[in-house]
CSV table of C-alpha atoms in Angstrom, one decimal:
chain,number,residue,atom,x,y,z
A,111,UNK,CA,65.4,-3.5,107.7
A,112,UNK,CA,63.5,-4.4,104.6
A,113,UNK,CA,64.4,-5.9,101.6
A,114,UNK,CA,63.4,-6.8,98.3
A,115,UNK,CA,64.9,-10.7,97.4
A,116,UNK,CA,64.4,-13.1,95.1
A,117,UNK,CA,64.3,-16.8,95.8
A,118,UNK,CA,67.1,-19.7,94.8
A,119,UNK,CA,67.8,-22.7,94.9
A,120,UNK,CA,71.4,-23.8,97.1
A,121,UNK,CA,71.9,-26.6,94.7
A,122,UNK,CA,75.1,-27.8,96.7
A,123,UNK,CA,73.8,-27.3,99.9
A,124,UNK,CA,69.9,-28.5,98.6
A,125,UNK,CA,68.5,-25.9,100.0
A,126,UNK,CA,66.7,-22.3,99.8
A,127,UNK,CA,68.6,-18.9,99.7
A,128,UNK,CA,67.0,-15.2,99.0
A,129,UNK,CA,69.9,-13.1,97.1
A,130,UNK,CA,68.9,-9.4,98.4
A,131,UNK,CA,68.3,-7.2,95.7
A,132,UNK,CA,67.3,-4.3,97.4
A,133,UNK,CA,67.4,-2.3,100.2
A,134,UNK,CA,64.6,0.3,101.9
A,135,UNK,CA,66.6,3.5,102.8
A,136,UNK,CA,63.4,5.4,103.8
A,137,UNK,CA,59.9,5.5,103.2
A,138,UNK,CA,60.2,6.4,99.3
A,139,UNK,CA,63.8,5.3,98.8
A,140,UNK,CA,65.2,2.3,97.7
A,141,UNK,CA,69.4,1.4,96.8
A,142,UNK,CA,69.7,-1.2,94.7
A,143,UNK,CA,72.2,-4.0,96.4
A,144,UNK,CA,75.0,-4.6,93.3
A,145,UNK,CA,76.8,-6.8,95.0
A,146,UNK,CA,75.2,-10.8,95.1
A,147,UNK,CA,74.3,-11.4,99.1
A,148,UNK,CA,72.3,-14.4,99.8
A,149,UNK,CA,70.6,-15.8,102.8
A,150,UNK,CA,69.8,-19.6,103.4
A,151,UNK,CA,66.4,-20.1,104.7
A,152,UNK,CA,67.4,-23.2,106.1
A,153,UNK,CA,66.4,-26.7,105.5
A,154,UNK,CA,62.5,-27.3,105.4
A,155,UNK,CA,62.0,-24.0,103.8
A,156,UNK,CA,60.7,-24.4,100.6
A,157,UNK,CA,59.8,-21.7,98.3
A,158,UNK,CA,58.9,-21.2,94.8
A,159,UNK,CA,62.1,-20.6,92.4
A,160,UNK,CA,62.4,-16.9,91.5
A,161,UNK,CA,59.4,-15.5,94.0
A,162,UNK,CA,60.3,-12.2,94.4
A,163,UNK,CA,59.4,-11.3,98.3
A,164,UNK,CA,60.1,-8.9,101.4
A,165,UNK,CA,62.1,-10.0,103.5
A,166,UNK,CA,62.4,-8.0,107.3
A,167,UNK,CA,66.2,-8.6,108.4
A,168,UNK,CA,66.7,-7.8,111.9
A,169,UNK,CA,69.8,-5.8,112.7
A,170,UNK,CA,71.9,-9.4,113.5
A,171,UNK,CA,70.5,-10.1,109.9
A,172,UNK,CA,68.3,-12.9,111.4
A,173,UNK,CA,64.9,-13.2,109.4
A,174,UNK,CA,61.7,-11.8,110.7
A,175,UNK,CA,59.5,-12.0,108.3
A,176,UNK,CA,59.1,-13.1,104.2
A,177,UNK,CA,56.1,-11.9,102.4
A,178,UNK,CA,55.3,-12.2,98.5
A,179,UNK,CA,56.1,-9.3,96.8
A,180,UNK,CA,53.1,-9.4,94.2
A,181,UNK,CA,50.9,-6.8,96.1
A,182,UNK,CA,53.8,-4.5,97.2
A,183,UNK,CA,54.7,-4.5,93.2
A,184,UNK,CA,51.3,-4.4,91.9
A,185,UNK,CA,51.1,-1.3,94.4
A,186,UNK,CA,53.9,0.8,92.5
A,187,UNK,CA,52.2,-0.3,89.4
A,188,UNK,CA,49.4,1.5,90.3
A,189,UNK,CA,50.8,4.3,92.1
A,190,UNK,CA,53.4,5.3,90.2
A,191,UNK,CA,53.3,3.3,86.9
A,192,UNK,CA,49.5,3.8,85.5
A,193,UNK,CA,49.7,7.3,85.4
A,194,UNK,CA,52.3,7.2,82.6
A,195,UNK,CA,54.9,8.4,85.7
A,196,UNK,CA,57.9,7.9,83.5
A,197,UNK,CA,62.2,8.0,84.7
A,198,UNK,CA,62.1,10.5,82.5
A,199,UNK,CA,59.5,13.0,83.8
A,200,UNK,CA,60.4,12.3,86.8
A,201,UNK,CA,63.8,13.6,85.7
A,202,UNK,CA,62.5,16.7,84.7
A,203,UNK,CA,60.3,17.6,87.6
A,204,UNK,CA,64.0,17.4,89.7
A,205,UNK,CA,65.1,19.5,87.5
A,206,UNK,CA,62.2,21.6,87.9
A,207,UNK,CA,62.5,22.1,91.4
A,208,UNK,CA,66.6,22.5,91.8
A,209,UNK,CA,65.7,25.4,89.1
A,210,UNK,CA,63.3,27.1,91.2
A,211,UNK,CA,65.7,26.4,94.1
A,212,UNK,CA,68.0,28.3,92.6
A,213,UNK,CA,66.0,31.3,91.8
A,214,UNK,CA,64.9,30.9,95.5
A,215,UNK,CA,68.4,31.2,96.4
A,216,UNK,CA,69.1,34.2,94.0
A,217,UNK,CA,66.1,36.1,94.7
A,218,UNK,CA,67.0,35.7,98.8
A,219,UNK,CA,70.8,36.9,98.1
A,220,UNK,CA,69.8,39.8,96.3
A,221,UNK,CA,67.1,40.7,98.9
A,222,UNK,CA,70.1,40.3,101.8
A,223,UNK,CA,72.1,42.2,99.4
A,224,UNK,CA,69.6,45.3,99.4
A,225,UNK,CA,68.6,45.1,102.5
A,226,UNK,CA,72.3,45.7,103.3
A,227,UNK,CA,72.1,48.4,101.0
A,228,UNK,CA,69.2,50.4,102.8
A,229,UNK,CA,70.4,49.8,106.4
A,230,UNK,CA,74.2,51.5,105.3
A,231,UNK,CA,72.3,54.4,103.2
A,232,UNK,CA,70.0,54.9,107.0
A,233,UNK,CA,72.5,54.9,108.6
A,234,UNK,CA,74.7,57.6,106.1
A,235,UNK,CA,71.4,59.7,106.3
A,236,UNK,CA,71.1,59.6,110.2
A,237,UNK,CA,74.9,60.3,110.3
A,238,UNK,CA,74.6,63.4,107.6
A,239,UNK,CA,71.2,64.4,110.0
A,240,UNK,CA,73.3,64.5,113.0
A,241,UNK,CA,76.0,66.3,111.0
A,242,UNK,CA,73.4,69.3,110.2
A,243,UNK,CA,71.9,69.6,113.9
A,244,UNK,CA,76.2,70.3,115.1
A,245,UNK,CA,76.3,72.7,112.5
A,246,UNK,CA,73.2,74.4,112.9
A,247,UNK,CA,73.8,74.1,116.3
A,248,UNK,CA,77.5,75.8,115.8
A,249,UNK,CA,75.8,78.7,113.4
A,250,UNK,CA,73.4,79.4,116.2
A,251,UNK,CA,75.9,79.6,118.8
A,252,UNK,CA,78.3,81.8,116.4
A,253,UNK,CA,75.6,84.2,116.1
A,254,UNK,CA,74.4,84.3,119.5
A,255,UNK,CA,77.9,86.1,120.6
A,256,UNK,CA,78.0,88.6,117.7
C-alpha cells in the first residue's frame, strides 16, 4: 500500500523513522492518517529531516520502496492546482452532480409511476372491451330467439 511520510529523526534510538501521513485508498483517493505511526528505517538509513516521500508498505508493513515526493507533488500542482481547482469549486461541482442525481431519481420515479398508470388504465380498457363483446354478444343472442 502507498503512503505519503515525512522523514524524522529517532533521537533516542539515533536513528531514521517516516511518520505516515497518508494513506492511498484508490487511484484518486487519499485518507489522511490522524493518528502519529512511525516506521524506523533502521540503522544506516540516512535521510534528509522533513523529506516528504512515498513509501510502498507491503501487507506485513515491511518497506518496499521510498521515493521523494517532489515530482508526485509538483504533479498535483499541476494537475489540479494551476487551473485555479479550488476545495471550494470542487465543493460545488459535488453538489452539482448529487442535484442532478436527484432529479435523475425524480424524473425515473415519476416515469415508473406513469408507466404504472398506463398499464392499469390498458388493462381497465381491455377489461371494459371484453365487457362490451359479452354484452353484444348476449344482445345478439337475445334477439336471435325472438
Amino acid at each position: 500500500m502507498l503512503y505519503l511520510a515525512q522523514v524524522h529523526k529517532n533521537e533516542f534510538l539515533d536513528q531514521y523513522q517516516l511518520r505516515l501521513l497518508a494513506r492511498q485508498e484508490a487511484d484518486y483517493l487519499w485518507t489522511i492518517i490522524p493518528e502519529e505511526a512511525f516506521i524506523l528505517l533502521g540503522k544506516g538509513n540516512t535521510m534528509s529531516e522533513n523529506l516528504l516521500v512515498l513509501v510502498e508498505l507491503s501487507s506485513k508493513g515491511d518497506i518496499e520502496k521510498i521515493e521523494d515526493a517532489s515530482n508526485w507533488i509538483l504533479s498535483i500542482i499541476q494537475t489540479y492546482l494551476s487551473t485555479g481547482m479550488t476545495p471550494e469549486l470542487l465543493q460545488q461541482e459535488v453538489e452539482r452532480a448529487e442535484e442532478w442525481r436527484q432529479s435523475l431519481t425524480l424524473q425515473n420515479q415519476d416515469l415508473a409511476r406513469r408507466t404504472l398508470e398506463l398499464e392499469a388504465r390498458r388493462e381497465q380498457i381491455q377489461a371494459l372491451e371484453e365487457s362490451l363483446k359479452r354484452n353484444r354478444n348476449g344482445y345478439e343472442g337475445d334477439n336471435s330467439e325472438a
